[in-house]
Tab-separated table of C-alpha atoms in Angstrom:
chain	number	residue	atom	x	y	z
A	20	MET	CA	-27.665	-59.617	-16.473
A	21	ARG	CA	-28.530	-63.311	-16.337
A	22	ILE	CA	-26.365	-65.789	-14.477
A	23	ALA	CA	-26.600	-69.547	-14.322
A	24	THR	CA	-26.736	-69.609	-10.508
A	25	PRO	CA	-28.741	-66.783	-8.838
A	26	LEU	CA	-26.884	-64.527	-6.438
A	27	ALA	CA	-28.163	-64.705	-2.877
A	28	ALA	CA	-27.915	-61.812	-0.450
A	29	ALA	CA	-25.793	-63.903	1.870
A	30	LEU	CA	-23.096	-64.606	-0.711
A	31	THR	CA	-19.657	-63.465	0.390
A	32	PHE	CA	-16.733	-62.619	-1.842
A	33	ALA	CA	-14.146	-65.348	-2.122
A	34	THR	CA	-11.723	-64.310	-4.854
A	35	ALA	CA	-11.676	-62.430	-8.110
A	36	ILE	CA	-9.522	-63.839	-10.877
A	37	THR	CA	-7.659	-61.373	-13.053
A	38	VAL	CA	-6.576	-62.676	-16.443
A	39	THR	CA	-5.069	-60.469	-19.116
A	40	LEU	CA	-5.002	-61.346	-22.800
A	41	ASP	CA	-4.356	-58.833	-25.560
A	42	SER	CA	-5.863	-58.735	-29.018
A	43	SER	CA	-3.065	-60.754	-30.615
A	44	ALA	CA	-0.939	-62.425	-27.932
A	45	ASP	CA	-0.666	-66.199	-27.788
A	46	ARG	CA	-0.005	-66.578	-24.081
A	47	PRO	CA	-2.197	-64.974	-21.417
A	48	ARG	CA	-0.870	-64.013	-18.003
A	49	THR	CA	-2.915	-64.832	-14.929
A	50	SER	CA	-2.862	-63.532	-11.366
A	51	ARG	CA	-5.123	-63.568	-8.341
A	52	THR	CA	-6.323	-60.597	-6.399
A	53	GLY	CA	-8.255	-60.156	-3.171
A	54	SER	CA	-10.309	-57.184	-4.345
A	55	VAL	CA	-13.772	-57.614	-5.771
A	56	ALA	CA	-13.227	-54.400	-7.734
A	57	GLN	CA	-10.572	-56.118	-9.798
A	58	ALA	CA	-11.851	-57.622	-13.015
A	59	ALA	CA	-11.198	-60.424	-15.444
A	60	THR	CA	-9.927	-58.234	-18.261
A	61	ALA	CA	-9.478	-61.175	-20.628
A	62	ALA	CA	-9.210	-64.908	-20.516
A	63	ASP	CA	-7.381	-68.082	-21.353
A	64	ALA	CA	-6.247	-68.617	-24.901
A	65	VAL	CA	-7.704	-71.922	-26.001
A	66	ALA	CA	-5.190	-74.035	-27.893
A	67	ALA	CA	-7.040	-74.905	-31.080
A	68	SER	CA	-6.092	-77.286	-33.854
A	69	PRO	CA	-5.045	-75.721	-37.181
A	70	ARG	CA	-7.838	-77.831	-38.732
A	71	VAL	CA	-10.659	-76.221	-36.744
A	72	SER	CA	-14.014	-75.627	-38.401
A	73	ALA	CA	-14.928	-72.211	-39.750
A	74	ASN	CA	-17.651	-72.211	-37.077
A	75	ARG	CA	-15.194	-72.575	-34.218
A	76	TYR	CA	-15.465	-70.341	-31.149
A	77	SER	CA	-14.124	-70.354	-27.616
A	78	PHE	CA	-14.975	-68.607	-24.363
A	79	PHE	CA	-13.278	-66.681	-21.586
A	80	PRO	CA	-13.524	-68.124	-18.086
A	81	PRO	CA	-15.715	-68.846	-16.261
A	82	ASN	CA	-17.551	-70.100	-19.364
A	83	ARG	CA	-16.719	-73.306	-21.186
A	84	ARG	CA	-18.271	-74.852	-24.255
A	85	SER	CA	-19.759	-77.554	-22.013
A	86	ARG	CA	-20.993	-75.203	-19.259
A	87	ILE	CA	-22.100	-71.578	-19.557
A	88	ALA	CA	-21.771	-69.995	-16.117
A	89	VAL	CA	-22.528	-66.356	-16.905
A	90	THR	CA	-24.334	-64.606	-19.757
A	91	TRP	CA	-25.487	-61.203	-20.972
A	92	ASP	CA	-29.117	-60.116	-21.171
A	93	ARG	CA	-30.360	-58.221	-24.256
A	94	ASP	CA	-32.881	-56.376	-22.089
A	95	LEU	CA	-30.106	-54.787	-20.036
A	96	PRO	CA	-28.411	-51.700	-21.578
A	97	VAL	CA	-24.605	-51.680	-21.534
A	98	THR	CA	-23.042	-48.231	-21.288
A	99	TYR	CA	-19.660	-47.491	-22.807
A	100	LEU	CA	-17.540	-44.584	-21.601
A	101	ILE	CA	-14.473	-43.024	-23.231
A	102	ALA	CA	-11.748	-42.046	-20.783
A	103	ARG	CA	-10.381	-38.500	-20.922
A	104	ARG	CA	-6.723	-39.335	-20.277
A	105	HIS	CA	-4.682	-39.567	-23.506
A	106	ALA	CA	-7.943	-39.581	-25.485
A	107	ARG	CA	-7.779	-39.348	-29.276
A	108	PRO	CA	-10.977	-37.593	-30.453
A	109	ARG	CA	-10.318	-38.618	-34.062
A	110	MET	CA	-10.911	-42.220	-32.955
A	111	PHE	CA	-14.294	-41.523	-31.380
A	112	ALA	CA	-16.343	-42.084	-34.535
A	113	THR	CA	-14.640	-45.459	-35.071
A	114	ILE	CA	-15.283	-46.451	-31.447
A	115	GLU	CA	-18.953	-45.527	-31.832
A	116	GLU	CA	-19.234	-47.491	-35.071
A	117	ALA	CA	-17.647	-50.594	-33.503
A	118	PHE	CA	-20.262	-50.616	-30.744
A	119	ARG	CA	-23.025	-49.921	-33.302
A	120	ARG	CA	-21.974	-52.956	-35.326
A	121	ALA	CA	-21.831	-55.076	-32.178
A	122	ARG	CA	-25.337	-53.923	-31.278
A	123	LEU	CA	-26.680	-54.776	-34.744
A	124	GLN	CA	-25.224	-58.274	-34.696
A	125	THR	CA	-25.824	-59.217	-31.059
A	126	GLY	CA	-28.840	-57.247	-29.884
A	127	ILE	CA	-26.915	-55.983	-26.852
A	128	ARG	CA	-28.060	-52.391	-26.256
A	129	PHE	CA	-24.721	-50.603	-26.199
A	130	ARG	CA	-25.127	-46.881	-25.572
A	131	TYR	CA	-22.624	-44.071	-25.261
A	132	GLY	CA	-22.509	-42.603	-21.761
A	133	GLY	CA	-19.982	-39.800	-22.232
A	134	ARG	CA	-16.449	-39.185	-21.028
A	135	ALA	CA	-14.897	-40.812	-17.960
A	136	ALA	CA	-12.477	-39.054	-15.632
A	137	THR	CA	-10.587	-42.276	-14.878
A	138	SER	CA	-10.224	-45.823	-16.171
A	139	ARG	CA	-11.433	-47.319	-12.912
A	140	PRO	CA	-14.086	-50.041	-13.380
A	141	VAL	CA	-17.481	-48.623	-12.380
A	142	GLY	CA	-19.987	-51.176	-13.684
A	143	THR	CA	-22.275	-53.427	-11.680
A	144	ALA	CA	-24.321	-56.519	-12.510
A	145	ASP	CA	-27.418	-54.358	-13.059
A	146	GLN	CA	-25.612	-51.459	-14.749
A	147	PRO	CA	-22.688	-52.872	-16.750
A	148	VAL	CA	-20.149	-50.387	-18.092
A	149	VAL	CA	-17.421	-50.762	-20.711
A	150	ILE	CA	-14.482	-48.377	-20.327
A	151	VAL	CA	-12.526	-47.447	-23.455
A	152	ASP	CA	-9.223	-45.857	-22.528
A	153	PHE	CA	-5.897	-44.979	-24.117
A	154	GLY	CA	-2.196	-45.154	-23.384
A	155	THR	CA	1.189	-46.435	-24.455
A	156	ALA	CA	3.445	-49.203	-23.272
A	157	ARG	CA	5.217	-46.600	-21.135
A	158	SER	CA	2.130	-45.049	-19.579
A	159	HIS	CA	-0.409	-47.859	-19.208
A	160	PRO	CA	0.150	-51.050	-17.170
A	161	ARG	CA	-2.186	-53.110	-19.349
A	162	LEU	CA	-0.112	-52.270	-22.411
A	163	ALA	CA	3.302	-52.329	-20.744
A	164	LYS	CA	3.483	-56.100	-20.479
A	165	TYR	CA	3.283	-56.387	-24.269
A	166	HIS	CA	5.992	-53.793	-24.924
A	167	GLY	CA	3.975	-51.852	-27.490
A	168	GLY	CA	3.470	-54.817	-29.779
A	169	PHE	CA	-0.309	-54.576	-30.224
A	170	TYR	CA	-2.994	-52.117	-31.229
A	171	ALA	CA	-5.347	-52.754	-28.292
A	172	VAL	CA	-6.227	-55.090	-25.438
A	173	GLY	CA	-9.648	-55.901	-24.070
A	174	GLY	CA	-11.890	-58.250	-22.185
A	175	PRO	CA	-14.820	-58.655	-19.807
A	176	LEU	CA	-15.037	-57.338	-16.271
A	177	LEU	CA	-16.592	-59.709	-13.780
A	178	MET	CA	-16.997	-60.388	-10.101
A	179	THR	CA	-16.715	-63.853	-8.608
A	180	TYR	CA	-18.626	-64.894	-5.497
A	181	GLY	CA	-17.577	-68.402	-4.579
A	182	ALA	CA	-18.663	-70.523	-7.537
A	183	THR	CA	-20.852	-67.782	-9.029
A	184	SER	CA	-19.640	-65.116	-11.474
A	185	VAL	CA	-21.386	-62.098	-12.915
A	186	PHE	CA	-20.391	-59.737	-15.735
A	187	THR	CA	-20.108	-56.068	-14.767
A	188	GLY	CA	-18.930	-54.707	-18.109
A	189	GLY	CA	-15.578	-54.650	-19.813
A	190	GLN	CA	-12.501	-52.671	-20.697
A	191	ILE	CA	-10.742	-51.852	-23.967
A	192	THR	CA	-7.378	-50.083	-23.996
A	193	ILE	CA	-6.051	-48.578	-27.230
A	194	ASP	CA	-2.320	-48.096	-27.715
A	195	VAL	CA	-2.104	-44.587	-29.174
A	196	ARG	CA	1.453	-45.104	-30.400
A	197	THR	CA	0.991	-48.330	-32.370
A	198	THR	CA	-2.350	-47.158	-33.807
A	199	LYS	CA	-1.071	-43.758	-34.853
A	200	GLY	CA	-0.422	-44.699	-38.453
A	201	ILE	CA	-3.247	-47.150	-39.167
A	202	GLY	CA	-6.544	-46.437	-40.887
A	203	ARG	CA	-9.627	-45.886	-38.783
A	204	GLY	CA	-11.899	-47.981	-41.007
A	205	PHE	CA	-13.031	-51.603	-40.731
A	206	ARG	CA	-10.852	-53.271	-43.320
A	207	HIS	CA	-8.263	-55.838	-42.333
A	208	GLY	CA	-5.628	-54.415	-39.982
A	209	GLN	CA	-7.454	-51.155	-39.387
A	210	LEU	CA	-8.594	-49.691	-36.082
A	211	GLY	CA	-12.288	-50.471	-36.499
A	212	GLU	CA	-11.727	-54.181	-37.094
A	213	THR	CA	-9.443	-54.298	-34.048
A	214	LEU	CA	-12.011	-52.569	-31.832
A	215	LEU	CA	-14.843	-54.880	-32.856
A	216	HIS	CA	-12.538	-57.813	-32.104
A	217	GLU	CA	-11.997	-56.330	-28.623
A	218	VAL	CA	-15.752	-55.922	-28.144
A	219	GLY	CA	-15.947	-59.658	-28.858
A	220	HIS	CA	-13.538	-60.200	-25.974
A	221	VAL	CA	-15.667	-57.930	-23.758
A	222	LEU	CA	-18.694	-60.102	-24.530
A	223	GLY	CA	-16.820	-63.233	-23.486
A	224	LEU	CA	-15.214	-64.680	-26.611
A	225	ALA	CA	-11.590	-65.816	-26.521
A	226	HIS	CA	-9.201	-66.267	-29.434
A	227	VAL	CA	-9.760	-69.076	-31.886
A	228	ASN	CA	-7.352	-70.502	-34.436
A	229	ALA	CA	-9.712	-70.156	-37.389
A	230	ARG	CA	-8.445	-67.353	-39.572
A	231	ARG	CA	-11.782	-66.440	-41.154
A	232	GLN	CA	-13.376	-65.562	-37.809
A	233	LEU	CA	-13.125	-62.065	-36.341
A	234	MET	CA	-11.938	-63.604	-33.057
A	235	ALA	CA	-8.830	-65.066	-34.684
A	236	PRO	CA	-5.690	-63.259	-33.453
A	237	GLY	CA	-4.630	-60.424	-35.732
A	238	ARG	CA	-1.446	-62.221	-36.745
A	239	ILE	CA	-3.443	-64.966	-38.515
A	240	ARG	CA	-6.822	-63.329	-39.187
A	241	ALA	CA	-8.003	-63.058	-42.772
A	242	ASN	CA	-10.029	-60.132	-44.080
A	243	VAL	CA	-13.460	-60.574	-42.446
A	244	ASN	CA	-14.881	-57.226	-43.649
A	245	GLY	CA	-15.256	-55.723	-40.198
A	246	TRP	CA	-18.100	-57.914	-38.907
A	247	PHE	CA	-18.489	-60.938	-36.645
A	248	GLN	CA	-18.514	-64.137	-38.697
A	249	ASP	CA	-20.503	-67.390	-38.405
A	250	GLY	CA	-18.335	-68.957	-35.715
A	251	ASP	CA	-18.154	-65.740	-33.707
A	252	LEU	CA	-21.947	-65.414	-33.833
A	253	ARG	CA	-22.466	-69.030	-32.875
A	254	GLY	CA	-20.466	-68.465	-29.703
A	255	LEU	CA	-22.211	-65.152	-28.987
A	256	ARG	CA	-25.637	-66.806	-29.268
A	257	ARG	CA	-24.682	-68.960	-26.287
A	258	LEU	CA	-23.545	-65.932	-24.272
A	259	ILE	CA	-26.454	-63.554	-24.981
A	260	HIS	CA	-30.085	-64.258	-24.108
A	261	ASP	CA	-33.464	-62.536	-24.351
């Protein structure tokens, strides 16, 4: 995991910022927490002009287009775990394919690490972990705030030490009620496309108002054939290094 400012042993935890943004919502909700175990599970929605270029991208905090504060390292494997609670085994092949596509397009070495007993974040800077879990608006706090209006939510997990931040993985939560009747493929509006979009959030991309990019919100996104597009990849190239 490469960061712009090296961590020193003497660094002390100041505050971790928790920001939640779902796969389609326009307005994120932000709170502060005093626990380093808490994570930035998504980021600010950047207000983009309707006339944005097809190559447009935007980042989650702490990154900005003008200053990249934290990045991923292709040499560092990223493990993804599938939580046991409320799991839907019929979705597993689609989850695996979403991470395979992300690996092909980004070079990040995603690897399946098995089933997780809980949804608690377990990743570190040296061993990042993405948790994929399940729930409904009634059973899962990350879905409850959106009242069952979306297929999934997702974003990066990070720790903040003063002015320095480091990725420790990510989290994707699938709403098993709203996804019950949708296809599990990668065409527009299907589960696979949604999951790859959420992997984009995990890697640090925010929403962009350019409908032919995978990171456009689902309500405006055109059919992008289940792959990251030029703008998405341009942003990812700034977040992922050899």
